[in-house]
Amino acid sequence: MNYYNKFSVCMLLLSLLAITACAQKKEHSVVSKTDISKNVIQKPENPYYSNTDTTKLNLSEAEWKKILPEDVFEVARHADTERPFTGKYWNTDVKGTYYCAACGNKLFRSDSKFSSSCGWPSFFEMANKNSVVYKDDNSLGMHRTEVLCGRCDSHLGHLFDDGPPPTGKRYCMNSIVLDFIPDTK
Ligand SMILES: [Zn+2]
């Protein structure tokens, strides 16, 4: 084998290694998928996640840290806020249902979503009475109503009184703590 042939074989092997590494990385980053046949999301790394189980969860901070992606953890468990106009749902109007990204609890239907200029997905009512709970929030020198998941107490966003009819409410949510399952035809 001459020098050029050896060089080509080397390059081919390097390319194959790179492709394999990429494929492995991609596979690792897929942590959840929607099971269209059952219309539910599966998150193998999160054993508490369910779109149908409504049993209340009471997990430790360490446990949440283990099962949630870091960006979801920061919003859900430390009440962080994503930057406006950056989340994946602030500007969508696809028909379907929104669930808690931490536990899978049903939160909102797309028909209660409205176009808001605030840069976060906004809804005028929750999906059912167990969807969310409220807490007084006096941080940042103002009084606000914090909205938490009704099943797992994760921080979702805040509730304001400047929403459209019929409720006049605006549930201002962080996209990062929402999962979405589109309606099947
Ligand atoms: Zn939840």
Tab-separated table of C-alpha atoms and ligand atoms in Angstrom:
chain	number	residue	atom	x	y	z
A	1	MET	CA	0.000	0.000	0.000
A	2	ASN	CA	1.517	3.285	-1.015
A	3	TYR	CA	1.481	6.469	1.048
A	4	TYR	CA	-1.609	7.906	-0.641
A	5	ASN	CA	-3.626	4.733	-0.140
A	6	LYS	CA	-2.656	4.617	3.523
A	7	PHE	CA	-3.649	8.265	3.859
A	8	SER	CA	-7.069	7.593	2.262
A	9	VAL	CA	-7.738	4.619	4.552
A	10	CYS	CA	-6.791	6.762	7.546
A	11	MET	CA	-9.149	9.557	6.500
A	12	LEU	CA	-11.963	7.066	5.892
A	13	LEU	CA	-11.511	5.587	9.381
A	14	LEU	CA	-11.472	9.068	10.949
A	15	SER	CA	-14.685	10.010	9.114
A	16	LEU	CA	-16.373	6.819	10.284
A	17	LEU	CA	-15.331	7.557	13.878
A	18	ALA	CA	-16.703	11.097	13.633
A	19	ILE	CA	-20.009	9.888	12.191
A	20	THR	CA	-20.330	7.240	14.931
A	21	ALA	CA	-19.582	9.823	17.641
A	22	CYS	CA	-22.205	12.191	16.214
A	23	ALA	CA	-24.808	9.456	16.011
A	24	GLN	CA	-24.157	8.441	19.631
A	25	LYS	CA	-24.396	12.047	20.832
A	26	LYS	CA	-27.670	12.561	19.006
A	27	GLU	CA	-29.136	9.386	20.446
A	28	HIS	CA	-28.134	10.449	23.966
A	29	SER	CA	-29.777	13.863	23.627
A	30	VAL	CA	-33.192	12.364	22.814
A	31	VAL	CA	-34.664	11.969	26.274
A	32	SER	CA	-38.356	11.986	25.540
A	33	LYS	CA	-40.648	10.991	22.757
A	34	THR	CA	-44.334	11.170	22.035
A	35	ASP	CA	-46.106	7.868	21.661
A	36	ILE	CA	-48.598	8.875	18.976
A	37	SER	CA	-50.610	5.665	19.330
A	38	LYS	CA	-51.344	6.398	23.008
A	39	ASN	CA	-51.009	10.200	22.707
A	40	VAL	CA	-48.635	10.393	25.692
A	41	ILE	CA	-45.024	11.468	26.184
A	42	GLN	CA	-42.459	9.026	27.535
A	43	LYS	CA	-39.413	10.167	29.515
A	44	PRO	CA	-37.429	7.076	30.513
A	45	GLU	CA	-35.087	9.177	32.692
A	46	ASN	CA	-38.045	10.489	34.759
A	47	PRO	CA	-39.936	7.603	36.462
A	48	TYR	CA	-42.546	9.985	37.948
A	49	TYR	CA	-43.596	11.468	34.608
A	50	SER	CA	-47.106	10.550	33.464
A	51	ASN	CA	-49.737	12.297	31.331
A	52	THR	CA	-52.502	10.261	33.009
A	53	ASP	CA	-51.495	9.647	36.669
A	54	THR	CA	-52.754	12.491	38.886
A	55	THR	CA	-51.279	11.253	42.212
A	56	LYS	CA	-49.574	14.152	44.031
A	57	LEU	CA	-45.770	14.093	44.012
A	58	ASN	CA	-43.525	15.207	46.843
A	59	LEU	CA	-39.905	14.771	45.757
A	60	SER	CA	-36.757	16.140	47.313
A	61	GLU	CA	-34.677	18.770	45.558
A	62	ALA	CA	-31.914	16.178	45.044
A	63	GLU	CA	-34.356	13.818	43.368
A	64	TRP	CA	-35.632	16.539	41.014
A	65	LYS	CA	-32.065	17.481	40.144
A	66	LYS	CA	-31.377	13.885	39.166
A	67	ILE	CA	-34.329	13.521	36.784
A	68	LEU	CA	-34.819	16.976	35.228
A	69	PRO	CA	-32.678	18.617	32.535
A	70	GLU	CA	-30.783	21.549	34.082
A	71	ASP	CA	-32.761	24.325	32.326
A	72	VAL	CA	-36.100	22.749	33.307
A	73	PHE	CA	-34.851	22.260	36.887
A	74	GLU	CA	-33.874	25.938	37.243
A	75	VAL	CA	-37.335	27.179	36.238
A	76	ALA	CA	-39.409	24.387	37.827
A	77	ARG	CA	-37.623	24.171	41.185
A	78	HIS	CA	-35.878	27.573	41.541
A	79	ALA	CA	-38.575	29.780	39.930
A	80	ASP	CA	-36.184	31.005	37.274
A	81	THR	CA	-37.782	32.804	34.288
A	82	GLU	CA	-36.868	32.147	30.677
A	83	ARG	CA	-36.099	35.176	28.542
A	84	PRO	CA	-39.185	36.502	26.678
A	85	PHE	CA	-39.597	35.651	22.976
A	86	THR	CA	-37.176	32.718	23.312
A	87	GLY	CA	-39.368	29.787	24.391
A	88	LYS	CA	-40.786	27.341	21.887
A	89	TYR	CA	-44.496	27.973	22.604
A	90	TRP	CA	-44.923	31.756	22.997
A	91	ASN	CA	-45.901	32.211	19.353
A	92	THR	CA	-47.689	28.972	18.391
A	93	ASP	CA	-51.374	28.239	17.902
A	94	VAL	CA	-51.353	24.508	17.095
A	95	LYS	CA	-54.369	22.605	18.515
A	96	GLY	CA	-53.473	20.307	21.379
A	97	THR	CA	-52.798	19.983	25.096
A	98	TYR	CA	-50.046	21.400	27.304
A	99	TYR	CA	-48.600	19.317	30.161
A	100	CYS	CA	-46.128	19.954	32.989
A	101	ALA	CA	-42.630	19.127	31.696
A	102	ALA	CA	-41.567	17.948	35.157
A	103	CYS	CA	-44.385	15.481	35.951
A	104	GLY	CA	-46.709	15.265	32.911
A	105	ASN	CA	-49.769	16.798	34.635
A	106	LYS	CA	-52.391	18.199	32.233
A	107	LEU	CA	-52.269	22.015	32.436
A	108	PHE	CA	-53.872	23.848	29.520
A	109	ARG	CA	-55.788	23.279	26.312
A	110	SER	CA	-54.727	25.189	23.206
A	111	ASP	CA	-58.211	26.752	22.907
A	112	SER	CA	-57.524	28.771	26.067
A	113	LYS	CA	-54.233	30.071	24.633
A	114	PHE	CA	-54.232	33.609	23.301
A	115	SER	CA	-51.833	35.756	21.420
A	116	SER	CA	-50.040	37.906	23.974
A	117	SER	CA	-47.326	40.435	23.302
A	118	CYS	CA	-45.444	39.568	26.499
A	119	GLY	CA	-43.203	36.927	24.890
A	120	TRP	CA	-44.347	33.968	27.007
A	121	PRO	CA	-47.129	31.466	26.226
A	122	SER	CA	-50.338	32.858	27.753
A	123	PHE	CA	-53.630	31.167	28.601
A	124	PHE	CA	-56.911	32.507	30.028
A	125	GLU	CA	-57.882	29.350	31.918
A	126	MET	CA	-56.429	26.066	33.155
A	127	ALA	CA	-57.507	22.673	31.786
A	128	ASN	CA	-59.157	21.439	35.014
A	129	LYS	CA	-59.331	22.240	38.753
A	130	ASN	CA	-56.294	20.056	39.533
A	131	SER	CA	-54.071	21.577	36.859
A	132	VAL	CA	-52.434	24.315	38.921
A	133	VAL	CA	-52.226	25.772	42.436
A	134	TYR	CA	-51.386	29.325	43.489
A	135	LYS	CA	-48.985	30.937	45.917
A	136	ASP	CA	-48.351	34.556	46.941
A	137	ASP	CA	-45.077	35.790	45.533
A	138	ASN	CA	-43.624	38.979	47.039
A	139	SER	CA	-40.222	38.741	45.363
A	140	LEU	CA	-38.653	41.541	43.278
A	141	GLY	CA	-40.438	44.195	45.386
A	142	MET	CA	-43.929	43.466	44.009
A	143	HIS	CA	-46.890	41.296	44.789
A	144	ARG	CA	-47.665	38.629	42.242
A	145	THR	CA	-49.518	35.316	42.172
A	146	GLU	CA	-47.202	32.429	41.439
A	147	VAL	CA	-48.635	29.509	39.432
A	148	LEU	CA	-47.419	26.030	40.400
A	149	CYS	CA	-48.203	22.615	38.935
A	150	GLY	CA	-51.136	21.053	40.807
A	151	ARG	CA	-49.446	17.647	40.865
A	152	CYS	CA	-45.765	18.324	41.556
A	153	ASP	CA	-45.635	21.954	42.791
A	154	SER	CA	-43.167	22.949	40.080
A	155	HIS	CA	-43.008	26.666	39.297
A	156	LEU	CA	-44.715	27.362	35.955
A	157	GLY	CA	-45.107	31.153	35.859
A	158	HIS	CA	-47.453	33.864	37.202
A	159	LEU	CA	-51.126	34.787	37.027
A	160	PHE	CA	-52.235	38.312	36.085
A	161	ASP	CA	-55.634	40.039	35.853
A	162	ASP	CA	-55.141	41.544	32.402
A	163	GLY	CA	-56.257	38.571	30.275
A	164	PRO	CA	-59.069	38.444	27.710
A	165	PRO	CA	-62.713	37.350	28.293
A	166	PRO	CA	-64.297	35.183	29.505
A	167	THR	CA	-62.008	34.965	32.561
A	168	GLY	CA	-59.952	38.173	32.357
A	169	LYS	CA	-56.997	36.102	33.585
A	170	ARG	CA	-53.563	35.706	32.006
A	171	TYR	CA	-51.589	32.614	32.942
A	172	CYS	CA	-48.119	33.726	31.863
A	173	MET	CA	-46.069	30.531	31.552
A	174	ASN	CA	-42.501	29.499	30.800
A	175	SER	CA	-42.296	27.350	27.641
A	176	ILE	CA	-39.462	25.315	29.116
A	177	VAL	CA	-41.741	23.782	31.781
A	178	LEU	CA	-44.446	22.907	29.242
A	179	ASP	CA	-44.758	19.796	27.105
A	180	PHE	CA	-47.143	19.833	24.167
A	181	ILE	CA	-49.051	16.997	22.547
A	182	PRO	CA	-50.861	17.980	19.339
A	183	ASP	CA	-54.413	16.718	18.802
A	184	THR	CA	-54.674	13.659	16.619
A	185	LYS	CA	-57.088	13.985	13.740
B	1	ZN	ZN	-45.901	18.960	37.458
